[in-house]
C-alpha cells in the first residue's frame, strides 16, 4: 500500500504540487528570501496559502507580527483539514503518541487530504493509513524538489516565462478555494478578493486582515439571512 | 521593493510562520474527536480563513511587486476570470488552470 501511495503521488498530484512550489520559490526569491529560508519555509510551514502570504508580506517589509497573524489566518483551515483527515484515517484506532500524530498531520496538505477523501471507500483503515503515508511523503518530496528547482530556475529562463510561473501559484490557490463546497466559503472568497482591492491602497498589508474578517463575517451573515 | 530584515528577524519570521501553521495542526490533533465540524465558531473561522487566503492572492495579482508587476493588470485579471469561469462551469481544476495559464501566456507574449 505504501508503494501504491507513492505511485499515485508520482502522477498529476506530485507534478501539480511541484510546479506550485516552484512558483512559490520564485515569488519568495523575488521577495528577498535566501536558499535556506525558501527550503525551510516549505519544509516547516507546508501550507501553500500561508507560504505565499509569508513571502508576499515579507516582500513589502511587513512587521513580523502581521506576518504571524497573516500566516496563522491563511493556514487556519489546516485545523479543519486535520480534524477531517484524522476521522477519515481513523487515527484514534492506532493510539499514536501526540508527537507521531503531529508528524503525520504535518504532511497533510490539501492534495493528500483530498486524495484520502477520494480513496477512503476503496481501502480498509489499515491500508488507508499506509497509503496515506506513502502518498503524503512522496508529495512532500515533490514539493521540496519543486522548491529547489524554483529557486534556481529564475536564473536560466526568461522573465516572460517566470511571470507565467509566478502567476500559476495565486491562480491555483484561488481556483481551489473558489471551488469550495460550502456557499458561505465561496462568498467569502469573492468578498475577500474584492475588498482587498479597495482596502489595499488605504491600509496597505493590513488590508489582508481587514478583508479577511469583513469578507468572512459578511459572507456568513449573508448565508444565514438568505437561509431564513 | 525588498526591505532589509536583520538576520535575527529572518530567523524569527520563519519560526513564526512555522508556529503559525503548526499551531492549527496541533489543535486539530488534540481536539479532532472533540470539535464539531458544524459549529458556528468553526464556520466563522473557516469563512475568515477562506476570505483571507483570497485577499492575499488577489493582493499578489492586483498589486504585484517584482516580475509579475511587468505584466498588465488586464491580462492577469482576464486570465484569472477565464479560470474562475471554467472552474464554476465545469469544476475541473486541472483544465481551468491550464487554459487560464495558456491564455495568460498568449496575452503576455502577443498582446
Coordinates of C-alpha atoms in Angstrom, one line a residue:
Chain A
X1 CA 0.0 0.0 0.0
X2 CA 2.9 2.3 0.7
X3 CA 4.0 1.7 -2.9
X4 CA 0.5 2.4 -4.3
X5 CA 0.5 5.7 -2.4
X6 CA 4.0 6.6 -3.9
X7 CA 2.8 5.5 -7.4
X8 CA -0.4 7.6 -7.2
X9 CA 1.5 10.6 -5.9
X10 CA 4.0 10.4 -8.7
X11 CA 1.4 11.3 -11.3
X12 CA -0.6 14.6 -11.7
X13 CA -0.8 15.4 -7.9
X14 CA 3.0 15.3 -7.5
X15 CA 3.8 17.4 -10.6
X16 CA 1.0 19.9 -9.9
X17 CA 2.3 20.4 -6.3
X18 CA 5.9 20.5 -7.5
X19 CA 5.0 23.3 -10.0
X20 CA 3.1 25.2 -7.4
X21 CA 6.1 25.1 -5.0
X22 CA 8.3 26.1 -7.9
X23 CA 6.1 29.2 -8.3
X24 CA 6.3 29.8 -4.5
X25 CA 10.1 29.6 -4.6
X26 CA 10.3 32.1 -7.4
X27 CA 8.0 34.5 -5.5
X28 CA 10.0 34.0 -2.3
X29 CA 13.4 34.6 -4.0
X30 CA 12.0 37.8 -5.5
X31 CA 10.7 38.8 -2.1
X32 CA 14.3 38.5 -0.8
X33 CA 14.4 35.0 0.7
X34 CA 17.8 33.2 0.5
X35 CA 18.1 29.5 -0.4
X36 CA 17.8 28.2 3.2
X37 CA 14.8 30.4 4.0
X38 CA 12.9 29.1 1.0
X39 CA 13.7 25.5 1.7
X40 CA 13.0 25.8 5.5
X41 CA 9.7 27.6 4.8
X42 CA 8.4 24.9 2.5
X43 CA 9.6 22.1 4.9
X44 CA 8.3 23.6 8.1
X45 CA 5.1 25.5 7.0
X46 CA 4.0 23.1 4.3
X47 CA 0.8 25.0 3.6
X48 CA 0.8 26.9 0.3
X49 CA -1.5 29.9 1.1
X50 CA 0.4 30.6 4.3
X51 CA 3.7 30.3 2.5
X52 CA 2.6 32.7 -0.2
X53 CA 1.2 35.1 2.4
X54 CA 4.5 35.0 4.2
X55 CA 6.5 35.8 1.0
X56 CA 4.0 38.4 -0.2
X57 CA 4.2 40.3 3.2
X58 CA 8.0 39.8 3.5
X59 CA 8.4 41.4 0.1
X60 CA 6.7 44.6 1.2
X61 CA 8.6 44.7 4.6
X62 CA 5.6 44.0 6.8
X63 CA 6.0 43.6 10.5
X64 CA 6.8 40.1 12.0
X65 CA 3.5 40.4 13.9
X66 CA 1.5 40.9 10.8
X67 CA 3.3 38.1 9.1
X68 CA 2.5 35.8 12.0
X69 CA -1.2 36.9 12.0
X70 CA -1.5 36.5 8.2
X71 CA 0.1 33.1 8.1
X72 CA -1.9 31.9 11.1
X73 CA -5.2 33.0 9.5
X74 CA -4.2 31.9 6.0
X75 CA -3.4 28.3 7.2
X76 CA -6.3 28.2 9.8
X77 CA -8.1 25.7 7.6
X78 CA -5.3 23.2 8.5
X79 CA -7.1 22.6 11.7
X80 CA -10.3 21.6 9.9
X81 CA -8.3 19.5 7.5
X82 CA -6.6 17.7 10.4
X83 CA -9.9 17.1 12.1
X84 CA -11.5 15.8 9.0
X85 CA -8.3 13.8 7.9
X86 CA -8.0 12.2 11.4
X87 CA -11.5 11.0 11.1
X88 CA -11.0 9.6 7.5
X89 CA -7.9 7.8 8.6
X90 CA -9.5 6.7 11.9
X91 CA -6.3 7.7 13.7
X92 CA -7.9 7.1 17.1
X93 CA -7.8 3.4 16.5
X94 CA -3.9 3.3 16.4
X95 CA -3.4 5.0 19.7
X96 CA -0.4 7.0 18.4
X97 CA 1.5 9.5 20.6
X98 CA 0.8 13.2 20.1
X99 CA 4.2 13.6 18.6
X100 CA 3.6 10.9 15.9
X101 CA 0.2 12.4 15.2
X102 CA 1.8 15.9 14.7
X103 CA 4.3 14.3 12.2
X104 CA 1.5 12.6 10.4
X105 CA -0.6 15.8 10.2
X106 CA 2.4 17.9 9.3
X107 CA 2.4 16.1 6.0
X108 CA -1.3 16.8 5.4
X109 CA -1.6 19.3 2.6
X110 CA -4.7 20.0 0.5
X111 CA -3.6 17.4 -2.1
X112 CA -3.1 14.5 0.3
X113 CA -6.2 15.3 2.3
X114 CA -8.3 15.4 -0.9
X115 CA -6.6 12.1 -2.0
X116 CA -7.5 10.2 1.1
X117 CA -11.1 11.5 0.9
X118 CA -11.2 10.1 -2.6
X119 CA -9.7 6.7 -1.6
X120 CA -11.4 6.2 1.8
X121 CA -14.2 3.9 0.3
X122 CA -11.7 1.9 -1.7
X123 CA -9.3 0.8 1.1
X124 CA -9.7 -0.6 4.6
X125 CA -8.4 1.5 7.5
X126 CA -5.0 -0.2 7.9
X127 CA -4.3 0.0 4.2
X128 CA -5.5 3.6 4.0
X129 CA -3.0 4.9 6.6
X130 CA -0.2 3.1 4.8
X131 CA -1.4 4.5 1.5
X132 CA -1.6 8.0 3.1
X133 CA 2.0 7.7 4.4
X134 CA 3.4 6.7 1.0
X135 CA 1.3 9.3 -0.7
X136 CA 2.0 12.2 1.6
X137 CA 5.7 11.6 2.0
X138 CA 6.1 11.5 -1.8
X139 CA 4.1 14.6 -2.3
X140 CA 6.3 16.3 0.3
X141 CA 9.4 15.2 -1.7
X142 CA 7.8 16.6 -4.9
X143 CA 7.2 19.9 -3.1
X144 CA 10.7 20.1 -1.8
X145 CA 12.1 19.3 -5.2
X146 CA 9.9 21.9 -6.8
X147 CA 11.1 24.5 -4.3
X148 CA 14.7 23.6 -5.0
X149 CA 14.3 23.9 -8.8
X150 CA 12.2 27.0 -8.5
X151 CA 15.0 28.8 -6.6
X152 CA 17.5 28.3 -9.4
X153 CA 15.3 28.2 -12.5
X154 CA 14.9 32.0 -12.4
X155 CA 18.5 32.4 -13.5
X156 CA 18.1 30.4 -16.7
X157 CA 14.6 31.2 -18.1
X158 CA 13.2 34.4 -19.5
X159 CA 11.2 37.0 -17.4
X160 CA 8.0 36.2 -19.5
X161 CA 8.1 32.5 -18.6
X162 CA 8.9 33.4 -14.9
X163 CA 5.9 35.8 -14.9
X164 CA 3.7 32.9 -16.1
X165 CA 5.2 30.5 -13.4
X166 CA 4.6 33.1 -10.7
X167 CA 1.0 33.6 -12.0
X168 CA 0.3 29.9 -11.6
X169 CA 0.5 29.9 -7.8
X170 CA -2.1 32.6 -6.9
X171 CA -4.2 31.2 -9.7
X172 CA -4.1 27.6 -8.4
X173 CA -5.0 28.7 -4.9
X174 CA -7.8 31.0 -6.0
X175 CA -9.3 28.3 -8.2
X176 CA -9.0 25.8 -5.4
X177 CA -10.8 28.0 -2.8
X178 CA -13.4 29.2 -5.3
X179 CA -14.4 25.6 -5.7
X180 CA -15.2 25.2 -2.0
X181 CA -18.2 23.0 -1.2
X182 CA -20.0 25.4 1.2
X183 CA -21.8 28.5 -0.2
X184 CA -20.5 30.8 2.6
X185 CA -16.9 29.9 1.9
X186 CA -17.5 30.6 -1.8
X187 CA -19.0 34.0 -0.9
X188 CA -16.0 34.7 1.5
X189 CA -13.6 34.1 -1.3
X190 CA -15.3 36.5 -3.7
X191 CA -15.7 39.2 -0.9
X192 CA -12.1 38.8 0.4
X193 CA -10.8 39.2 -3.1
X194 CA -12.9 42.3 -3.9
X195 CA -12.4 44.0 -0.5
X196 CA -8.6 43.8 -0.7
X197 CA -8.6 45.7 -4.0
X198 CA -10.5 48.5 -2.2
X199 CA -8.6 48.5 1.1
X200 CA -5.0 47.9 -0.1
X201 CA -4.4 51.5 -1.3
X202 CA -5.7 52.8 2.1
X203 CA -4.5 50.2 4.6
X204 CA -1.5 48.5 2.8
X205 CA -0.8 45.0 4.1
X206 CA -3.3 45.4 7.0
X207 CA -6.0 45.2 4.2
X208 CA -5.5 41.4 4.3
X209 CA -6.7 41.1 7.8
X210 CA -9.5 43.7 7.3
X211 CA -10.7 42.0 4.1
X212 CA -10.5 38.6 5.7
X213 CA -12.5 39.5 8.8
X214 CA -15.1 41.6 7.0
X215 CA -15.3 39.2 4.0
X216 CA -15.7 36.1 6.1
X217 CA -18.2 37.7 8.6
X218 CA -20.4 39.3 5.9
X219 CA -20.4 36.0 3.9
X220 CA -21.5 34.0 6.9
X221 CA -24.2 36.6 7.9
X222 CA -25.5 36.7 4.3
X223 CA -25.7 33.0 4.1
X224 CA -27.7 32.8 7.4
X225 CA -30.0 35.7 6.3
X226 CA -30.7 34.0 2.9
X227 CA -31.4 30.7 4.6
X228 CA -34.1 32.4 6.8
Chain B
X1 CA 10.7 46.5 -3.3
X2 CA 12.7 44.5 -0.9
X3 CA 13.1 45.9 2.6
X4 CA 16.0 44.5 4.6
X5 CA 15.3 42.4 7.6
X6 CA 18.1 41.6 10.1
X7 CA 19.3 38.0 10.3
X8 CA 17.6 37.6 13.6
X9 CA 14.3 38.9 12.1
X10 CA 14.7 36.5 9.2
X11 CA 15.1 33.5 11.6
X12 CA 12.2 34.8 13.7
X13 CA 10.0 35.2 10.7
X14 CA 10.5 31.5 9.7
X15 CA 10.0 30.3 13.2
X16 CA 6.8 32.4 13.5
X17 CA 5.5 31.2 10.1
X18 CA 6.2 27.6 11.2
X19 CA 4.4 28.1 14.5
X20 CA 1.5 29.9 12.8
X21 CA 0.8 26.7 10.8
X22 CA 1.9 24.1 13.3
X23 CA -0.5 25.5 16.0
X24 CA -3.5 24.7 13.9
X25 CA -2.3 21.2 13.2
X26 CA -1.6 20.7 16.9
X27 CA -5.1 21.9 17.9
X28 CA -6.6 19.7 15.2
X29 CA -4.6 16.7 16.5
X30 CA -5.6 17.3 20.1
X31 CA -9.2 18.1 19.5
X32 CA -10.2 16.2 16.4
X33 CA -12.6 14.0 18.4
X34 CA -14.0 16.9 20.4
X35 CA -14.5 19.8 17.9
X36 CA -17.7 19.8 15.9
X37 CA -17.2 20.5 12.3
X38 CA -20.6 22.1 12.1
X39 CA -20.4 24.6 14.9
X40 CA -20.8 28.4 14.2
X41 CA -17.3 29.3 15.5
X42 CA -15.7 26.8 13.2
X43 CA -17.8 28.1 10.3
X44 CA -16.7 31.7 11.1
X45 CA -13.0 30.7 11.4
X46 CA -13.3 28.9 8.1
X47 CA -15.0 31.8 6.3
X48 CA -12.4 34.3 7.5
X49 CA -9.6 31.9 6.5
X50 CA -11.1 31.5 3.0
X51 CA -11.6 35.2 2.7
X52 CA -8.1 36.0 3.8
X53 CA -6.5 33.4 1.5
X54 CA -8.4 35.0 -1.3
X55 CA -7.3 38.5 -0.2
X56 CA -3.6 37.6 -0.2
X57 CA -3.8 36.0 -3.6
X58 CA -5.7 39.0 -5.1
X59 CA -3.2 41.4 -3.5
X60 CA -0.4 39.5 -5.3
X61 CA -2.3 39.6 -8.6
X62 CA -3.7 43.2 -8.5
X63 CA -0.8 44.9 -6.6
X64 CA 2.2 42.7 -7.5
X65 CA 5.9 43.5 -6.9
X66 CA 8.8 42.2 -9.0
X67 CA 8.4 40.3 -12.3
X68 CA 4.6 40.0 -12.2
X69 CA 4.4 43.8 -12.0
X70 CA 5.8 44.0 -15.5
X71 CA 2.7 42.3 -16.9
X72 CA -0.5 44.2 -17.5
X73 CA -3.3 44.0 -14.8
X74 CA -5.9 43.5 -17.5
X75 CA -4.1 40.4 -18.7
X76 CA -3.8 39.0 -15.2
X77 CA -7.4 39.6 -14.4
X78 CA -8.8 38.4 -17.7
X79 CA -6.8 35.2 -17.4
X80 CA -8.0 34.7 -13.8
X81 CA -11.6 35.4 -14.9
X82 CA -11.3 32.7 -17.6
X83 CA -10.0 30.2 -15.0
X84 CA -12.8 31.1 -12.5
X85 CA -15.5 30.8 -15.2
X86 CA -14.2 27.4 -16.3
X87 CA -14.0 26.3 -12.7
X88 CA -17.5 27.4 -11.9
X89 CA -18.9 25.9 -15.1
X90 CA -17.1 22.6 -15.2
X91 CA -15.4 22.1 -11.8
X92 CA -12.2 20.7 -13.4
X93 CA -9.3 22.2 -11.6
X94 CA -6.5 21.0 -13.9
X95 CA -8.2 22.2 -17.2
X96 CA -9.2 25.5 -15.6
X97 CA -5.5 26.1 -14.6
X98 CA -4.1 25.0 -17.9
X99 CA -6.4 27.1 -20.0
X100 CA -6.1 30.2 -17.8
X101 CA -2.3 29.8 -17.7
X102 CA -2.1 29.4 -21.5
X103 CA -4.4 32.4 -22.0
X104 CA -2.1 34.4 -19.8
X105 CA 1.0 33.2 -21.7
X106 CA -0.7 34.3 -25.0
X107 CA -1.6 37.7 -23.6
X108 CA 1.9 38.3 -22.2
X109 CA 3.6 37.2 -25.5
X110 CA 1.3 38.5 -28.2
X111 CA -0.7 41.5 -26.9

